[in-house]
Coordinates of C-alpha atoms in Angstrom, one line a residue:
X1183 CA -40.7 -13.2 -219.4
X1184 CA -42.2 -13.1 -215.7
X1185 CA -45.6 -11.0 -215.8
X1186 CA -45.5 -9.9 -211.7
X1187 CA -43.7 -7.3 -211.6
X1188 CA -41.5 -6.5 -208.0
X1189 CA -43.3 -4.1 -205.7
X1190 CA -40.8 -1.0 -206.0
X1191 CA -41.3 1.8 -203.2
X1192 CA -42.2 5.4 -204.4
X1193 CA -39.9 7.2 -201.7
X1194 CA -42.2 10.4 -202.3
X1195 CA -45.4 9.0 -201.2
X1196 CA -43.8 5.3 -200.0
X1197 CA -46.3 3.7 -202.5
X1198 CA -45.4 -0.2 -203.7
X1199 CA -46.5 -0.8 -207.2
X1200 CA -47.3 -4.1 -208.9
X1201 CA -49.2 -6.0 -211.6
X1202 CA -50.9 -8.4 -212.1
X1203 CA -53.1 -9.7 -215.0
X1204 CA -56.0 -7.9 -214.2
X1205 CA -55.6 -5.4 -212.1
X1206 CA -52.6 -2.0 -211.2
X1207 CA -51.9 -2.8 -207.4
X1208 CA -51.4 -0.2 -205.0
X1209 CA -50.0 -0.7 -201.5
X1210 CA -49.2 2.0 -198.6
X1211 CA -50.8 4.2 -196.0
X1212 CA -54.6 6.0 -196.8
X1213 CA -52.6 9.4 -196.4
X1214 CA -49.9 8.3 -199.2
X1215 CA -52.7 7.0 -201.9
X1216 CA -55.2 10.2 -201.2
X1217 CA -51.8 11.9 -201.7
X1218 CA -51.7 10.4 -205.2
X1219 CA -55.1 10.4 -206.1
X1220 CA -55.7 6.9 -206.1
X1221 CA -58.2 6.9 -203.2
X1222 CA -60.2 9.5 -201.1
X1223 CA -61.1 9.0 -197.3
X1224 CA -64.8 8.9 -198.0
X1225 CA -63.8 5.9 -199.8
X1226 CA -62.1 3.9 -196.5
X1227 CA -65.5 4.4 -194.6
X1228 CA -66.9 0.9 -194.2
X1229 CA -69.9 -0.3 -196.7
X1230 CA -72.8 -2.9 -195.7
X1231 CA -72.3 -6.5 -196.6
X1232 CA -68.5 -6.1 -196.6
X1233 CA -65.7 -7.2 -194.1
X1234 CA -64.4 -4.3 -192.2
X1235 CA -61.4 -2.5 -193.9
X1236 CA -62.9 -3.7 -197.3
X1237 CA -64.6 -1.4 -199.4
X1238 CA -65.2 -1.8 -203.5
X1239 CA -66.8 0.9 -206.0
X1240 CA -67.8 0.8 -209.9
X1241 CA -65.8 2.4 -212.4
X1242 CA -68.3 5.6 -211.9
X1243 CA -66.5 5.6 -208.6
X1244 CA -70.1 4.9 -206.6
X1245 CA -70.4 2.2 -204.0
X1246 CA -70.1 -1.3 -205.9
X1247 CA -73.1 -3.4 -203.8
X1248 CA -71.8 -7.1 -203.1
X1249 CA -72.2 -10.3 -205.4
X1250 CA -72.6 -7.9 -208.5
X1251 CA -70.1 -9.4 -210.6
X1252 CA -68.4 -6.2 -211.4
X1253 CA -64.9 -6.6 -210.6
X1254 CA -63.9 -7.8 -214.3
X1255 CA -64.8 -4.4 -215.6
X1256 CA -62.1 -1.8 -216.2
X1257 CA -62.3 1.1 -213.3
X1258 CA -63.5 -1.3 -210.7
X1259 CA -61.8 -0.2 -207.6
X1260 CA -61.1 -2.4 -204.5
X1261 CA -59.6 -1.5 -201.1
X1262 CA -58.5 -3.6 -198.2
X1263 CA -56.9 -2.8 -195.2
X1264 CA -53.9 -4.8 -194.4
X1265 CA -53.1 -6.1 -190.7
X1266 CA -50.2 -3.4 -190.5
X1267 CA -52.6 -0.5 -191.4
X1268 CA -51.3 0.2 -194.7
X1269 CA -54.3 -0.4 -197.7
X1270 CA -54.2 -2.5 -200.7
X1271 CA -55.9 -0.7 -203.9
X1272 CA -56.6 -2.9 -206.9
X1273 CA -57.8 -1.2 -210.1
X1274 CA -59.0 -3.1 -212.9
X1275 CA -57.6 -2.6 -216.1
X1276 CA -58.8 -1.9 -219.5
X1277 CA -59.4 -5.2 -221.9
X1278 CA -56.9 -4.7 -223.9
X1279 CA -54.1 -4.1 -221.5
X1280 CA -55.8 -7.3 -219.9
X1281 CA -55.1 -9.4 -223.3
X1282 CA -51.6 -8.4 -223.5
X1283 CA -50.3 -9.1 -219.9
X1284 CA -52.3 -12.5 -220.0
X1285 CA -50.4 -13.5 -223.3
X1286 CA -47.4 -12.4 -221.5
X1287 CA -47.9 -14.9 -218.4
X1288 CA -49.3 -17.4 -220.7
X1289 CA -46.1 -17.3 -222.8
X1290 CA -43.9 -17.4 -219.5
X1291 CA -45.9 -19.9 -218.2
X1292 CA -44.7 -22.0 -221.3
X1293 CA -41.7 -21.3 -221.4
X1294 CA -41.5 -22.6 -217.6
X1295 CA -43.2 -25.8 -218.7
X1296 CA -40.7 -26.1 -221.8
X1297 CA -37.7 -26.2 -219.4
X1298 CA -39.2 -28.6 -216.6
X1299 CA -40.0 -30.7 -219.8
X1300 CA -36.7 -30.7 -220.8
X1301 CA -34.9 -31.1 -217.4
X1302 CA -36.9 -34.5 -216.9
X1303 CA -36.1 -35.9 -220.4
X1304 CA -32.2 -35.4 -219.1
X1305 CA -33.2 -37.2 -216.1
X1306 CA -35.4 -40.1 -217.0
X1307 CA -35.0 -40.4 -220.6
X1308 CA -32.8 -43.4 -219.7
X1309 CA -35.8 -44.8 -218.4
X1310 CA -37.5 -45.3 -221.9
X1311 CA -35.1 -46.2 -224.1
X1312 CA -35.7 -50.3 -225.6
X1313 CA -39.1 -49.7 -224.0
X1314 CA -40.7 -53.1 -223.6
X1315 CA -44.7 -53.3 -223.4
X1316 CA -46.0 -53.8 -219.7
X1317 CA -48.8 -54.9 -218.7
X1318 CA -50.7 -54.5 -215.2
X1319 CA -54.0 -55.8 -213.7
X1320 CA -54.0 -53.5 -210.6
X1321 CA -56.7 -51.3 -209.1
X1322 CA -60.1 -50.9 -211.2
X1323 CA -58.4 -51.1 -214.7
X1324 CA -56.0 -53.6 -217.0
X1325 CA -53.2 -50.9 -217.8
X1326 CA -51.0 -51.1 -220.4
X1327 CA -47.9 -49.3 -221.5
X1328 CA -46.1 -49.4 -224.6
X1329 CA -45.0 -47.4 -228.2
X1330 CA -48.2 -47.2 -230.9
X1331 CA -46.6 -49.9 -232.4
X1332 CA -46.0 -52.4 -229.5
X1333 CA -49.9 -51.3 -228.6
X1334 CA -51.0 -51.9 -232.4
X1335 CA -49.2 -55.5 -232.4
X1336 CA -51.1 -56.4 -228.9
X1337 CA -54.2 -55.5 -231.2
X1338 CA -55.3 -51.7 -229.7
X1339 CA -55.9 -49.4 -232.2
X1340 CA -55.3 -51.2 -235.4
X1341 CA -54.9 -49.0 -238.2
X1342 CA -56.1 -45.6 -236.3
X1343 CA -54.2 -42.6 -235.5
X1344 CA -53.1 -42.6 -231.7
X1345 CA -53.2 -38.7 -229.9
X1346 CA -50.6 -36.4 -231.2
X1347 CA -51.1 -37.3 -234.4
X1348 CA -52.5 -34.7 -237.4
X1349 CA -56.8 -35.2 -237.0
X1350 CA -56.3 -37.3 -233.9
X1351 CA -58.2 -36.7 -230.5
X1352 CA -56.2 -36.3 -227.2
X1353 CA -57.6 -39.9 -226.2
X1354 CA -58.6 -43.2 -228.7
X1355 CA -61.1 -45.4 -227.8
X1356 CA -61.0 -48.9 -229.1
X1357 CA -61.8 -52.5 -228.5
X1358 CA -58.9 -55.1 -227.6
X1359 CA -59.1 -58.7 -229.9
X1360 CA -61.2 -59.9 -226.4
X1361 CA -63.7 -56.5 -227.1
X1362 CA -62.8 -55.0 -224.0
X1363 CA -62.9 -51.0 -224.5
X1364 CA -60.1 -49.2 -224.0
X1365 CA -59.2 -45.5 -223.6
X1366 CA -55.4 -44.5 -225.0
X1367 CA -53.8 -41.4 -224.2
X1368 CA -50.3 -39.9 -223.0
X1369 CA -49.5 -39.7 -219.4
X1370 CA -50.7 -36.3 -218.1
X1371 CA -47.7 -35.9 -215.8
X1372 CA -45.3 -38.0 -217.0
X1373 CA -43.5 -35.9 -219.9
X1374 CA -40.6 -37.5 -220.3
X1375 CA -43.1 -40.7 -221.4
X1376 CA -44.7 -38.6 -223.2
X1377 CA -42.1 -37.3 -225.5
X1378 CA -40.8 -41.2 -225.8
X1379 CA -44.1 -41.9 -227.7
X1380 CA -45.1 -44.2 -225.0
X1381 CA -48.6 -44.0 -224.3
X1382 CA -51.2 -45.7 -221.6
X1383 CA -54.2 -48.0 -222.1
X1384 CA -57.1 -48.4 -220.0
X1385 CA -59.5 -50.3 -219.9
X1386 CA -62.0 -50.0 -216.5
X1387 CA -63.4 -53.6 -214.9
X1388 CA -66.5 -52.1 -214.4
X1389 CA -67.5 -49.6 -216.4
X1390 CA -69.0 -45.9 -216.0
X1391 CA -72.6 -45.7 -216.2
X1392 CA -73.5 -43.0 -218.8
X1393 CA -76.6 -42.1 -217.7
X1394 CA -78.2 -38.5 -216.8
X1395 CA -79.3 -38.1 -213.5
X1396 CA -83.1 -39.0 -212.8
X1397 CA -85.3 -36.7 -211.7
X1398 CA -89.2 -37.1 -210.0
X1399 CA -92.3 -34.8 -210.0
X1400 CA -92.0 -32.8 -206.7
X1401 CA -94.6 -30.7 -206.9
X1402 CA -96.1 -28.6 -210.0
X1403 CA -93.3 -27.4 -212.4
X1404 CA -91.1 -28.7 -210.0
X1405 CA -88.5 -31.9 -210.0
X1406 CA -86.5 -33.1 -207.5
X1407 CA -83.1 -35.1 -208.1
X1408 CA -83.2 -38.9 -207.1
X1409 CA -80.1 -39.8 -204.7
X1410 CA -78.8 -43.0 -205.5
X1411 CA -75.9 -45.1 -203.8
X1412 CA -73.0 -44.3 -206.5
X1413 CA -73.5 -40.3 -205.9
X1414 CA -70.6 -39.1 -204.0
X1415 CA -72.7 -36.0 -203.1
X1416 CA -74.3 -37.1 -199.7
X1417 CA -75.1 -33.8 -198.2
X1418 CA -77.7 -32.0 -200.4
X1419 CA -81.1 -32.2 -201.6
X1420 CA -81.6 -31.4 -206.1
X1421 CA -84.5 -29.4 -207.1
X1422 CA -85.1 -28.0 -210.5
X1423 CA -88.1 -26.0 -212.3
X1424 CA -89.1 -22.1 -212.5
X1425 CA -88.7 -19.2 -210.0
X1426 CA -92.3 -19.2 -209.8
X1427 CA -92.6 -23.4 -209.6
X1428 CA -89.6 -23.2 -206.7
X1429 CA -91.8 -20.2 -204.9
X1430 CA -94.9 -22.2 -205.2
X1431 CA -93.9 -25.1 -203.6
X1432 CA -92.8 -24.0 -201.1
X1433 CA -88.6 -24.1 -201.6
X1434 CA -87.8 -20.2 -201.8
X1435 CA -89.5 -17.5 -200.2
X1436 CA -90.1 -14.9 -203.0
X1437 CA -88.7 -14.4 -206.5
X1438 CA -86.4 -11.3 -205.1
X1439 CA -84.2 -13.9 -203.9
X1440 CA -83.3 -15.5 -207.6
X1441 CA -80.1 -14.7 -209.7
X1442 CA -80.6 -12.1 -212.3
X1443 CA -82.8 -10.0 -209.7
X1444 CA -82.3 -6.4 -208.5
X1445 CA -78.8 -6.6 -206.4
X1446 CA -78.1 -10.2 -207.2
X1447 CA -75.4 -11.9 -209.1
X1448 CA -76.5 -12.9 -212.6
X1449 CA -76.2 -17.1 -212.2
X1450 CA -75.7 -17.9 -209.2
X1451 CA -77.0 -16.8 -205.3
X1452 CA -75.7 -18.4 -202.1
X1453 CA -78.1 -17.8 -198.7
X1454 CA -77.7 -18.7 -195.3
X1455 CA -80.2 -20.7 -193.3
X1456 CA -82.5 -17.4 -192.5
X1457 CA -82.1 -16.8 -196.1
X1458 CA -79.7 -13.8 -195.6
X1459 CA -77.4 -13.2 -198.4
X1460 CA -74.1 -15.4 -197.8
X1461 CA -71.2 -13.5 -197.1
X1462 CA -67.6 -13.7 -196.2
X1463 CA -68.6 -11.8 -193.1
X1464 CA -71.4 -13.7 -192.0
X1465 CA -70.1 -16.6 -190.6
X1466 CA -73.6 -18.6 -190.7
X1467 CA -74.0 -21.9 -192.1
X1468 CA -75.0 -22.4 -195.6
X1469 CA -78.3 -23.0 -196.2
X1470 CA -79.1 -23.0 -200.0
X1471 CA -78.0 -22.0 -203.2
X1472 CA -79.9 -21.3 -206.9
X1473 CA -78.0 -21.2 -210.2
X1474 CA -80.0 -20.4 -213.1
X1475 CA -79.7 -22.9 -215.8
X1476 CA -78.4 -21.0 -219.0
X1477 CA -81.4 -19.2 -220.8
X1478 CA -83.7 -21.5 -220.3
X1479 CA -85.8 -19.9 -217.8
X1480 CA -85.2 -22.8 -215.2
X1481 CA -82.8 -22.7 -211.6
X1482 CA -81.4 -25.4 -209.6
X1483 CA -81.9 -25.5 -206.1
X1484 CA -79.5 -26.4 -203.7
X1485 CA -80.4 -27.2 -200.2
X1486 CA -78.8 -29.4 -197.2
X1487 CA -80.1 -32.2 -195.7
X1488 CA -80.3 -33.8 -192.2
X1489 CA -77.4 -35.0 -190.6
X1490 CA -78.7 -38.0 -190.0
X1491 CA -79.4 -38.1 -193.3
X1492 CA -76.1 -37.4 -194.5
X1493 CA -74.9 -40.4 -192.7
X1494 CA -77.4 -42.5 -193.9
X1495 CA -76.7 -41.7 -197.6
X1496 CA -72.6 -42.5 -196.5
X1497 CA -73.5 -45.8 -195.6
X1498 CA -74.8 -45.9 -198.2
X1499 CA -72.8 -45.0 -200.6
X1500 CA -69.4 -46.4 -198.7
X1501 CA -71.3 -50.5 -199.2
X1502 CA -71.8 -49.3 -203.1
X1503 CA -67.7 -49.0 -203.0
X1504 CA -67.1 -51.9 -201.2
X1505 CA -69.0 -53.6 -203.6
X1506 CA -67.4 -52.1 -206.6
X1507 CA -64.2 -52.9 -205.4
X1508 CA -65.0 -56.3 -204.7
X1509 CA -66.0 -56.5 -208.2
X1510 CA -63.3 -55.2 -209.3
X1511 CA -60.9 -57.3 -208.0
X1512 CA -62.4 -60.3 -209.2
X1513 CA -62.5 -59.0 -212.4
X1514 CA -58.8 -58.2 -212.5
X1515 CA -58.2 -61.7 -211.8
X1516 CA -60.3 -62.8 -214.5
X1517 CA -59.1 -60.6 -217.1
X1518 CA -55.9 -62.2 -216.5
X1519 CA -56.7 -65.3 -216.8
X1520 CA -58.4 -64.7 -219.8
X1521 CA -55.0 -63.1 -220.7
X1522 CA -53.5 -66.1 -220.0
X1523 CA -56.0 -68.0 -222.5
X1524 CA -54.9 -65.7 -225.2
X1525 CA -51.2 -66.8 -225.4
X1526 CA -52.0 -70.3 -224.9
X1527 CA -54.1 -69.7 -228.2
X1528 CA -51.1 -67.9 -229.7
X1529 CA -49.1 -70.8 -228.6
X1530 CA -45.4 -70.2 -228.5
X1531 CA -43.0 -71.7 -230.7
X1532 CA -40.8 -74.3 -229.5
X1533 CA -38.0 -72.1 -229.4
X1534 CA -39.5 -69.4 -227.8
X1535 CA -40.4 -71.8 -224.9
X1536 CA -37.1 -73.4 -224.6
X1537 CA -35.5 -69.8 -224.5
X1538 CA -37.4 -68.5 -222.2
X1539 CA -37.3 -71.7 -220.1
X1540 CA -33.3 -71.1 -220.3
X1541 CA -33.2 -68.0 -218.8
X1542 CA -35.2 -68.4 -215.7
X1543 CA -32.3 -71.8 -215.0
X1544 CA -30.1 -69.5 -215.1
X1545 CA -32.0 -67.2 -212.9
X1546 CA -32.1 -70.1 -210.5
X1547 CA -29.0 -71.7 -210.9
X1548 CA -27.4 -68.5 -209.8
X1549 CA -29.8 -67.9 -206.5
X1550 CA -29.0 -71.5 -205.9
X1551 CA -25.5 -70.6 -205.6
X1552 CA -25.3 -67.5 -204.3
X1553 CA -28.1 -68.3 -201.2
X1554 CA -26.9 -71.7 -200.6
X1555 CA -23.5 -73.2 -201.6
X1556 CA -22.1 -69.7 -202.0
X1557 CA -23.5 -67.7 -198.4
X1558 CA -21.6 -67.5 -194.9
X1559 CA -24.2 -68.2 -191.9
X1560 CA -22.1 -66.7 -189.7
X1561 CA -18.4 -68.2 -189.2
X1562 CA -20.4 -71.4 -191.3
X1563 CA -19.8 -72.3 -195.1
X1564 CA -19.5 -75.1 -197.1
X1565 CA -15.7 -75.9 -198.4
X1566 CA -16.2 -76.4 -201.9
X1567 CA -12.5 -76.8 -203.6
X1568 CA -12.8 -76.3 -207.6
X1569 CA -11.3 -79.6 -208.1
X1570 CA -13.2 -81.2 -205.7
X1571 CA -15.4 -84.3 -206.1
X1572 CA -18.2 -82.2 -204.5
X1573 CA -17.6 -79.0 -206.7
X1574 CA -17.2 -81.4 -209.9
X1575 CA -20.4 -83.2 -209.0
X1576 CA -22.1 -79.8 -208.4
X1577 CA -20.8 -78.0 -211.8
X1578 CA -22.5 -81.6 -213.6
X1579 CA -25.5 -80.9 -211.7
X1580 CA -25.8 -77.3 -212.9
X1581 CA -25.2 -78.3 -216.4
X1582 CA -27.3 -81.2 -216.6
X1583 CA -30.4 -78.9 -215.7
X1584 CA -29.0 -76.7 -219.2
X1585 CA -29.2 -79.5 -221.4
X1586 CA -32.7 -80.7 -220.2
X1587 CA -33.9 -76.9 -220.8
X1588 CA -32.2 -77.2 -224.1
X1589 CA -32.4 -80.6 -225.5
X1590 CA -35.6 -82.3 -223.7
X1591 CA -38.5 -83.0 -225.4
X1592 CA -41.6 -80.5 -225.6
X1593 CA -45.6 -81.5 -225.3
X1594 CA -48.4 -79.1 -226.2
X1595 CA -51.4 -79.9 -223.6
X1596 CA -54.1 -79.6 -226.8
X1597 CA -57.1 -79.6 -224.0
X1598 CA -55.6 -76.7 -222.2
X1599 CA -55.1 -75.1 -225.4
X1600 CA -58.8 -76.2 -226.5
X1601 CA -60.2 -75.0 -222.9
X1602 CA -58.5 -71.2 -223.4
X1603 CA -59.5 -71.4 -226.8
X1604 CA -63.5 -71.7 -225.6
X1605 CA -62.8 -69.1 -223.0
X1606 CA -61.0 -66.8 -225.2
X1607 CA -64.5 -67.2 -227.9
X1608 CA -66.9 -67.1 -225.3
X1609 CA -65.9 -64.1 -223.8
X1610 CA -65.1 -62.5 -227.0
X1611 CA -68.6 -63.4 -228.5
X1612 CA -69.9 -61.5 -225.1
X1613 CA -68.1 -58.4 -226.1
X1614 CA -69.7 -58.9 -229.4
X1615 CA -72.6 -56.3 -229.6
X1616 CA -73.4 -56.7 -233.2
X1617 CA -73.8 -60.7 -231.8
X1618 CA -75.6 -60.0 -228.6
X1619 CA -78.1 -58.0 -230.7
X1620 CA -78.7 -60.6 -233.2
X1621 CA -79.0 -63.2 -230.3
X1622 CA -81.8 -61.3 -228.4
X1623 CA -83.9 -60.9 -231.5
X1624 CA -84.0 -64.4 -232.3
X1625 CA -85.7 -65.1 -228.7
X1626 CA -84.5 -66.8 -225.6
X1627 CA -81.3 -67.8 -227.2
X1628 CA -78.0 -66.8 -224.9
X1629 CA -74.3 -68.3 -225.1
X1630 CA -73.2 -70.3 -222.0
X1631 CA -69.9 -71.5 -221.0
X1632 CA -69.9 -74.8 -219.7
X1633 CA -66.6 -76.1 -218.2
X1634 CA -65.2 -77.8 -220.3
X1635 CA -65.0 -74.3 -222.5
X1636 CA -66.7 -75.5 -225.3
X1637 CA -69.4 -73.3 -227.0
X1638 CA -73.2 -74.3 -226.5
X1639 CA -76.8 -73.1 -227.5
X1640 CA -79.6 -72.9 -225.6
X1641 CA -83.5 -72.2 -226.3

């Protein structure tokens, strides 16, 4: 069931009506709505700190002052004039009446989704059926795609529950057989995938520092934020301590000026650079903003810096990516070569290899054919008669190079396997942390990887 409702026009007074969740819309000309009572021409005349044409008043029907906060209660009454002269009045409804039309727009809203999900399964359910597990080393993470149990037989998330499942979280974090971390979860915009039971694994190249943001003594009471090259936020300044600290050093000019305070919103207050309230109307540039941190008694101060600051900190922060990306691209590369490793330890059977091997002559007996015996180069082609010497000759060719794929003998290169096989340990005993750990407490003891991908102490 749709929740907005279509304007309909009240020929009496030529009022439009509507809905929305929160509030009864009115639309038509100020002589109309005083008319129906909704407004009063006292209430048209413009207020301070407001756009011309707007004007807003509290449920008692007195002025509502700006940045209070109050246009979630019931009675709240706003009014704006549109461009062709007509007003808009919004009047905020009870709780209650608030509930019920948001569980009606929530339920529509679902029932949208519902039929989206289901038009996409017609379309691209082909797509997943005989699924086969992919694998990708692209961008800053090894991605791969596959059913809970083509993931669990790759060795993710042995013997857990995956997302969807009864107690399971919307994403499972594990450790591949190399102890690489992974993060597995449904695609967030693939629905169709979703309902498949195909899921994505990710594991980053360079992981996420976890860390909290460090801050330094400023002045008394007062911390400032340390910029460092990975923030992305290159235009402000971080400072954090009481209203009184921030007034005493300096940052804000008196303790009116804090949210919570006479005529001020109660978390957060946005100034220009003369430290004038920031409006809509004022068209200034920002200069700072405070939000109070919960009840602790502390705000955070907001404030811009330089320019040339700001394009310092870009530099910055635009080598940090470089670098990362760097990083991570030679980390892709040797994640799958490590990959590599891993089958060479789980050496193929015979059969296996031959079969494969197979397939891909066939794959190249047929481009062989098709690009070079078979093409036209214009009015240019060779004559190949089926019972021709050269067609014969070319037909023994093609088969030869199937019995060699099927019947020639197969060697195992035991110090490539070996080499992987060091690799494959070395990287995994890395991973190890439970190892590492043990390792440091000993002393000066640390695992190195010499060529030849044999395993090695030193002291």
């Amino acid at each position: 069931m749709a929740l907005s409702i279509v304007a309909q026009a009240v020929e009496a007074h030529s009022i439009e009506r509507s809905t929305t969740c929160r509030y009864d819309v009115f639309v038509g000309t100020a002589e109309a709505l005083c008319a129906e009572g909704l407004i009063s021409l006292e209430q048209l005349q413009s207020q301070k700190g407001r756009q011309p044409g707007h004007t807003a008043f509290l449920p008692s029907g007195e002025p509502c002052p700006p940045h209070t906060g109050a246009w979630r209660e019931p009675g709240y009454k706003s009014i704006r004039q549109q461009g062709d002269g007509t007003y808009r009045v919004e009047l905020a409804v009870s709780k209650d009446v608030y509930a019920w039309r948001r569980s009606l727009e929530k339920a529509d809203q679902h029932e949208k989704e519902q039929k989206r999900i289901n038009e996409e399964i017609a379309e691209h359910g082909h797509k997943y059926r005989d699924w086969v597990l992919q694998q990708k080393f692209d961008g800053w993470a090894e991605v791969w795609k596959g059913t809970k149990a083509q993931l669990q037989a790759a060795g993710l998330g042995k013997g857990m529950a995956f997302p969807g499942e009864p107690g399971a979280a919307s994403e499972l974090r594990c450790k591949c057989p190399l102890g690489f971390e992974f993060v597995i979860a449904f695609s967030s915009y693939e629905r169709a995938e979703t309902a498949a039971g195909i899921f994505t694994a990710r594991s980053r190249y360079v992981q996420a520092e976890r860390t909290s943001p460090r801050f330094d003594l400023y002045a008394p009471g007062v911390e400032k934020k340390v910029w460092t090259d990975e923030s992305y936020d290159t235009r402000s300044d971080y400072y954090r301590g009481t209203a009184e600290s921030l007034v005493s050093a300096g940052l804000v000019p008196h303790i009116g000026l804090f949210p919570g305070q006479a005529g001020a919103n109660k978390m957060r207050a946005t100034f220009q650079r003369n430290w004038l309230r920031s409006t809509s109307a004022n068209g200034q540039s920002w200069g700072a903003t405070i939000v109070k941190n919960g009840k602790s008694g502390c705000f955070t101060l907001e404030v811009p810096v330089e320019p040339e600051e700001v394009n310092r900190r870009k530099d910055l922060h635009t080598a940090y990516q470089e670098k990362v990306s760097k990083e991570e691209q030679r980390l892709s590369e040797e994640r799958r070569l490590l990959r590599q490793g891993m089958s060479a330890v789980e050496t193929k059977s015979v059969e296996q290899f031959r079969s494969e091997r197979a397939k891909l002559a066939e794959v190249y007996l047929k481009l062989a054919w098709s690009e070079i015996f078979g093409k036209m180069d214009g009015a240019l082609s060779f004559d190949l008669p089926e019972d021709g010497e050269h067609w014969i000759a070319l037909a023994g060719a093609f088969q030869a190079i199937r019995n060699v794929a099927k019947d020639a003998p197969v060697r195992v290169d035991e110090k490539a396997v070996n080499q992987a096989r060091g690799r494959v340990r070395l990287v995994a005993a890395r991973n190890d942390a439970s190892l590492q750990s043990l390792l440091r407490n000993v002393g000066h003891l640390r695992l190195v990887g010499p060529p030849d991908g044999k395993m090695e102490q030193e002291s």
